[in-house]
Amino acid sequence: MKIEIDDQSFFELDFGDIVYISGYNHQNMWKIYRSLYYYFNKSPMLSTNIYGDDNIEISLDDVSPSTKNTQTYFISNRDSIYQQMIYKKGNLLFENLNTLNDSFEITRILEELNDTNTKLSLLVQEHINNYANNLIIDFEDVTYFDVLKYFLKVSYEDSNRTFPLEFMETESLVDELLNLIESSLKKANNDTWIVLYNLDSFVSRSAKKTILNKLKEFTDRFELKVIYLGNSLTDCSITSAETEKIVVAADEFHQLLPIENLSKSIKMRYPNDFPHSTEQLVQSLIQVIPYVGNKENVSLNPRDLVLLKIVNDILGYETSLDYSDQILNSAETKFLLD
């Protein structure tokens, strides 16, 4: 996959169903989000100014993703979740409710409603005939889309009380979001992309884990692609089979090798016998990736500092390490052991 992040400056990666992009360089991650957002939301004036006369170029297997036939959802703050539950074109609730247009039961109820409209027209016409000979009264038939557009009201219920949707807490919105995504994917005829940006800033750690675990499950069942852009990989539930799905956002972008190759390279550089199991190595990588290439002092636990220095060496970076806080005096050590 290739994403243009500035005029003729491209970010390239191997992209299957999900990718995790994380690192200290927030500006680089923002550029990726910006390119994806304006590409799929078709903003030609902005894209021409920033990306050149050819607008934004994005390709997947040398083919540009169709902006018309790809459903995309960008989740970057609480409001972007809340908006998915409003009946508005392009939003999840809109897509889900519209699919009910062909429901036999809804069609039957609308026919009954329109029969009532006809009776109402006749009654009003009788009244009009008392003082007007040439006026004809008619209430037009109501369609399902008329009902959604003019009469739909979405609220939420808590402890037997009804509240405006705006009052709904973010953690509850997450559950509703995932349910709507699953329902939409079951009915989707085209590819769906979900771009997650800076989740840590507006959902809890448990909610973040729920979102990513559920979306990973969906990638196995549906035509779904997920791009995660975040300051931290904590709670992403990344397994040893997924290290090649991690991209480090430092001065440059670096996609990690599969765990077998990466582990071998790390072991060759380790100062003594390698102390980690494969799963322990993955968990340590999750801790150090956000600091790779960071020129400020970094404070981690001692073994993670060793791993960070090794990953920096592999990728060609030098990072200032702060390990002074790791040294405990005897009283502190005794306190932890008690």
Coordinates of C-alpha atoms in Angstrom, one line a residue:
M1 CA 0.0 0.0 0.0
K2 CA 1.2 3.5 -0.8
I3 CA -0.1 6.7 0.8
E4 CA 0.9 10.2 -0.3
I5 CA 1.6 12.2 2.8
D6 CA 3.0 15.3 1.1
D7 CA 3.4 16.3 -2.6
Q8 CA 5.1 13.3 -4.1
S9 CA 6.2 12.0 -0.7
F10 CA 4.9 8.5 -0.1
F11 CA 4.5 6.2 2.9
E12 CA 4.7 2.5 1.8
L13 CA 3.7 -0.6 3.9
D14 CA 2.5 -4.1 3.5
F15 CA -1.1 -4.0 4.4
G16 CA -3.5 -6.9 4.8
D17 CA -6.4 -6.5 7.1
I18 CA -5.1 -4.4 10.0
V19 CA -2.0 -2.3 10.7
Y20 CA -0.8 -0.6 13.9
I21 CA 1.1 2.6 13.4
S22 CA 2.7 4.1 16.6
G23 CA 5.7 6.1 17.6
Y24 CA 6.9 9.4 19.1
N25 CA 6.5 11.3 15.8
H26 CA 2.9 12.5 16.1
Q27 CA 3.2 14.7 13.1
N28 CA 3.9 11.8 10.8
M29 CA 0.9 9.9 12.1
W30 CA -1.3 12.9 11.6
K31 CA -0.1 13.2 8.0
I32 CA -1.3 9.6 7.4
Y33 CA -4.7 10.3 9.0
R34 CA -5.0 13.5 7.0
S35 CA -4.3 11.9 3.7
L36 CA -6.7 9.0 4.3
Y37 CA -9.4 11.4 5.5
Y38 CA -9.2 13.9 2.6
Y39 CA -8.8 11.1 0.0
F40 CA -12.0 9.3 1.0
N41 CA -13.9 12.5 1.8
K42 CA -12.9 14.0 -1.6
S43 CA -11.7 17.5 -0.8
P44 CA -10.1 18.5 -4.2
M45 CA -9.2 22.1 -3.2
L46 CA -7.3 21.0 -0.1
S47 CA -5.7 18.0 -1.7
T48 CA -4.5 20.1 -4.7
N49 CA -2.9 22.7 -2.4
I50 CA -1.1 20.1 -0.3
Y51 CA -0.5 17.1 -2.6
G52 CA 0.1 18.8 -6.0
D53 CA -2.0 18.8 -9.2
D54 CA -2.6 15.1 -9.1
N55 CA -4.5 15.4 -5.8
I56 CA -3.9 12.7 -3.1
E57 CA -2.5 9.4 -4.4
I58 CA -3.3 6.2 -2.5
S59 CA -2.9 2.7 -4.0
L60 CA -3.5 -0.8 -2.7
D61 CA -1.8 -3.5 -4.8
D62 CA -1.2 -0.8 -7.4
V63 CA -4.9 0.0 -7.6
S64 CA -6.5 3.2 -6.2
P65 CA -9.2 2.4 -3.7
S66 CA -12.6 3.5 -5.0
T67 CA -14.0 6.4 -3.0
K68 CA -17.4 5.6 -4.3
N69 CA -17.4 1.8 -3.5
T70 CA -15.5 1.9 -0.2
Q71 CA -17.3 2.7 3.0
T72 CA -15.0 4.5 5.4
Y73 CA -15.4 5.5 9.0
F74 CA -13.0 7.8 10.8
I75 CA -13.0 7.5 14.6
S76 CA -10.8 10.3 16.1
N77 CA -12.8 11.7 19.1
R78 CA -16.0 11.2 21.1
D79 CA -18.0 13.2 18.6
S80 CA -17.0 11.0 15.7
I81 CA -18.5 8.0 17.6
Y82 CA -21.6 10.0 18.6
Q83 CA -22.1 11.1 15.0
Q84 CA -22.4 7.5 13.8
M85 CA -25.7 7.3 15.7
I86 CA -27.3 10.2 14.0
Y87 CA -29.4 9.7 10.9
K88 CA -27.2 11.4 8.4
K89 CA -25.8 10.3 5.1
G90 CA -22.6 8.4 5.4
N91 CA -23.1 7.5 9.1
L92 CA -23.6 4.0 10.4
L93 CA -27.2 4.5 11.7
F94 CA -28.1 6.0 8.3
E95 CA -26.7 3.0 6.4
N96 CA -28.3 0.5 8.8
L97 CA -31.8 2.0 8.9
N98 CA -31.9 2.5 5.1
T99 CA -31.5 -1.2 4.5
L100 CA -34.9 -1.8 6.1
N101 CA -36.7 -0.1 3.2
D102 CA -37.5 -3.5 1.6
S103 CA -38.8 -5.0 4.8
F104 CA -42.2 -6.7 4.1
E105 CA -43.5 -5.8 7.6
I106 CA -42.5 -2.1 7.3
T107 CA -44.1 -1.9 3.8
R108 CA -47.4 -3.3 5.3
I109 CA -47.4 -0.8 8.1
L110 CA -46.8 2.1 5.7
E111 CA -49.7 0.9 3.5
E112 CA -51.9 1.0 6.6
L113 CA -50.6 4.5 7.5
N114 CA -51.2 5.8 4.0
D115 CA -54.8 4.3 4.0
T116 CA -55.3 6.4 7.1
N117 CA -53.9 9.4 5.3
T118 CA -56.4 8.9 2.6
K119 CA -59.3 8.8 5.1
L120 CA -57.9 12.0 6.7
S121 CA -57.8 13.7 3.3
L122 CA -61.5 12.9 2.8
L123 CA -62.5 14.2 6.2
V124 CA -60.6 17.5 5.7
Q125 CA -62.1 17.7 2.2
E126 CA -65.6 17.5 3.6
H127 CA -64.7 20.5 5.9
I128 CA -63.2 22.5 3.0
N129 CA -66.3 21.9 0.8
N130 CA -68.3 23.9 3.3
Y131 CA -66.7 27.1 2.1
A132 CA -64.7 26.3 -1.0
N133 CA -65.9 24.6 -4.2
N134 CA -62.6 24.4 -6.1
L135 CA -60.0 23.4 -3.5
I136 CA -58.9 19.8 -3.4
I137 CA -57.2 18.5 -0.3
D138 CA -54.8 15.6 -0.4
F139 CA -52.3 14.2 2.0
E140 CA -49.5 12.5 0.0
D141 CA -48.4 9.0 0.7
V142 CA -45.6 8.7 3.2
T143 CA -42.5 6.6 2.3
Y144 CA -40.2 4.9 4.7
F145 CA -37.5 7.5 3.9
D146 CA -40.0 10.3 4.7
V147 CA -40.5 8.7 8.2
L148 CA -36.7 8.5 8.8
K149 CA -36.1 12.1 7.5
Y150 CA -38.9 13.9 9.2
F151 CA -40.1 11.9 12.2
L152 CA -37.1 9.9 13.5
K153 CA -35.9 10.8 17.0
V154 CA -33.0 8.9 18.6
S155 CA -32.6 8.9 22.4
Y156 CA -31.2 6.5 25.0
E157 CA -32.6 5.0 28.1
D158 CA -30.8 4.6 31.4
S159 CA -32.5 3.5 34.7
N160 CA -35.9 3.8 33.1
R161 CA -35.3 7.4 32.2
T162 CA -34.9 8.7 28.6
F163 CA -32.1 11.1 27.8
P164 CA -31.0 13.0 24.7
L165 CA -28.4 11.0 22.7
E166 CA -25.8 13.8 23.4
F167 CA -25.9 12.8 27.1
M168 CA -24.8 9.3 26.5
E169 CA -21.4 8.4 28.0
T170 CA -18.5 7.4 25.7
E171 CA -18.2 3.9 27.2
S172 CA -21.8 3.1 26.3
L173 CA -21.3 4.7 22.8
V174 CA -18.5 2.2 22.2
D175 CA -20.9 -0.8 22.6
E176 CA -23.4 0.8 20.3
L177 CA -20.7 1.6 17.7
L178 CA -19.5 -1.9 17.5
N179 CA -23.0 -3.3 17.2
L180 CA -23.8 -0.9 14.4
I181 CA -20.5 -1.8 12.6
E182 CA -21.2 -5.5 12.8
S183 CA -24.8 -5.0 11.5
S184 CA -23.5 -2.8 8.7
L185 CA -20.7 -5.3 7.7
K186 CA -23.3 -8.1 7.5
K187 CA -25.2 -6.2 4.9
A188 CA -22.3 -4.5 3.1
N189 CA -21.6 -5.2 -0.6
N190 CA -18.4 -3.2 -0.8
D191 CA -15.1 -3.0 1.2
T192 CA -15.2 -1.2 4.5
W193 CA -12.3 0.7 6.0
I194 CA -12.1 1.9 9.7
V195 CA -9.4 4.4 10.6
L196 CA -8.8 4.9 14.4
Y197 CA -6.8 7.9 15.5
N198 CA -5.6 8.6 19.0
L199 CA -8.0 6.3 20.8
D200 CA -6.2 6.8 24.1
S201 CA -7.4 10.4 24.4
F202 CA -11.1 9.7 24.5
V203 CA -11.8 6.1 25.6
S204 CA -10.6 4.0 28.6
R205 CA -8.0 1.3 28.3
S206 CA -10.7 -1.4 28.6
A207 CA -12.8 0.2 25.9
K208 CA -9.9 0.6 23.6
K209 CA -9.1 -3.1 24.0
T210 CA -12.7 -4.0 23.4
I211 CA -12.8 -1.9 20.2
L212 CA -9.6 -3.4 18.8
N213 CA -10.4 -7.0 19.7
K214 CA -13.9 -6.8 18.1
L215 CA -12.5 -5.1 15.0
K216 CA -9.9 -7.8 14.6
E217 CA -12.7 -10.4 14.9
F218 CA -14.6 -8.6 12.2
T219 CA -11.6 -8.6 9.8
D220 CA -11.7 -12.4 9.9
R221 CA -15.5 -12.5 9.1
F222 CA -16.0 -9.5 6.7
E223 CA -14.3 -7.4 4.0
L224 CA -12.9 -5.0 6.6
K225 CA -9.6 -3.1 6.8
V226 CA -8.5 -1.4 10.0
I227 CA -5.8 1.3 10.4
Y228 CA -4.8 2.1 14.0
L229 CA -2.8 5.3 14.6
G230 CA -1.9 5.9 18.2
N231 CA 0.7 7.1 20.7
S232 CA 0.6 3.8 22.5
L233 CA 0.3 0.1 21.5
T234 CA -0.8 -0.8 25.0
D235 CA -4.1 -2.8 25.1
C236 CA -3.9 -3.5 21.3
S237 CA -3.7 -7.3 22.0
I238 CA -1.0 -7.8 19.4
T239 CA 0.2 -11.4 19.2
S240 CA 3.5 -12.8 18.1
A241 CA 2.0 -13.5 14.7
E242 CA 1.3 -9.8 14.1
T243 CA 4.6 -8.0 14.6
E244 CA 4.9 -7.4 10.9
K245 CA 1.6 -5.4 11.2
I246 CA 3.4 -2.9 13.4
V247 CA 4.8 0.3 11.8
V248 CA 7.1 2.5 13.9
A249 CA 6.5 6.3 13.3
A250 CA 9.8 7.9 14.1
D251 CA 11.8 10.2 11.8
E252 CA 10.9 7.7 9.1
F253 CA 8.4 4.9 9.0
H254 CA 9.6 1.4 9.7
Q255 CA 7.5 -1.8 9.4
L256 CA 8.7 -4.5 11.7
L257 CA 9.8 -7.9 10.5
P258 CA 7.9 -11.2 11.3
I259 CA 8.7 -12.3 14.8
E260 CA 11.1 -15.1 13.8
N261 CA 13.3 -12.7 11.8
L262 CA 13.0 -9.9 14.4
S263 CA 13.8 -12.1 17.3
K264 CA 16.9 -13.5 15.6
S265 CA 18.2 -10.0 14.9
I266 CA 17.6 -8.9 18.5
K267 CA 19.3 -12.0 19.9
M268 CA 22.4 -11.4 17.8
R269 CA 22.7 -7.9 19.5
Y270 CA 21.7 -8.9 23.0
P271 CA 24.5 -8.4 25.6
N272 CA 24.0 -11.8 27.2
D273 CA 21.6 -14.7 27.0
F274 CA 18.3 -13.6 25.6
P275 CA 15.9 -13.6 28.6
H276 CA 12.5 -13.3 26.8
S277 CA 10.1 -15.9 25.5
T278 CA 8.5 -15.0 22.2
E279 CA 5.3 -13.6 23.9
Q280 CA 7.4 -11.7 26.4
L281 CA 9.4 -10.1 23.6
V282 CA 6.2 -9.0 21.9
Q283 CA 4.9 -7.4 25.1
S284 CA 8.3 -5.6 25.6
L285 CA 8.2 -4.4 22.0
I286 CA 4.7 -2.9 22.6
Q287 CA 6.3 -0.9 25.5
V288 CA 9.3 0.4 23.6
I289 CA 7.9 1.1 20.1
P290 CA 6.5 4.5 21.1
Y291 CA 10.0 5.6 22.1
V292 CA 12.0 4.4 19.2
G293 CA 14.0 7.4 17.7
N294 CA 12.9 9.7 20.5
K295 CA 15.8 12.2 21.1
E296 CA 14.5 13.0 24.6
N297 CA 15.4 11.0 27.7
V298 CA 13.4 7.9 28.0
S299 CA 12.7 6.1 31.3
L300 CA 11.6 2.4 31.1
N301 CA 12.3 -0.7 33.2
P302 CA 15.9 -1.9 32.7
R303 CA 15.3 -4.8 30.3
D304 CA 13.0 -2.6 28.1
L305 CA 15.7 0.0 28.0
V306 CA 18.1 -2.7 26.7
L307 CA 15.5 -3.7 24.1
L308 CA 14.9 -0.1 23.1
K309 CA 18.6 0.4 22.5
I310 CA 18.8 -2.7 20.4
V311 CA 15.8 -1.7 18.3
N312 CA 17.3 1.8 17.9
D313 CA 20.5 0.2 16.6
I314 CA 18.6 -2.0 14.1
L315 CA 16.7 1.0 12.7
G316 CA 19.6 3.5 12.9
Y317 CA 18.6 5.7 15.8
E318 CA 20.2 6.9 19.0
T319 CA 18.0 7.5 21.9
S320 CA 18.9 9.2 25.2
L321 CA 18.3 6.7 28.0
D322 CA 17.5 7.6 31.6
Y323 CA 18.0 4.6 33.9
S324 CA 18.8 6.5 37.1
D325 CA 15.3 6.0 38.4
Q326 CA 15.6 2.2 38.2
I327 CA 18.2 2.0 41.0
L328 CA 16.6 1.3 44.4
N329 CA 18.2 1.7 47.8
S330 CA 18.0 -1.2 50.2
A331 CA 15.0 0.2 52.1
E332 CA 13.0 0.6 48.9
T333 CA 14.0 -2.9 47.8
K334 CA 12.9 -4.4 51.2
F335 CA 9.6 -2.5 51.0
L336 CA 8.8 -4.0 47.6
L337 CA 9.7 -7.5 48.8
D338 CA 7.6 -7.3 52.0

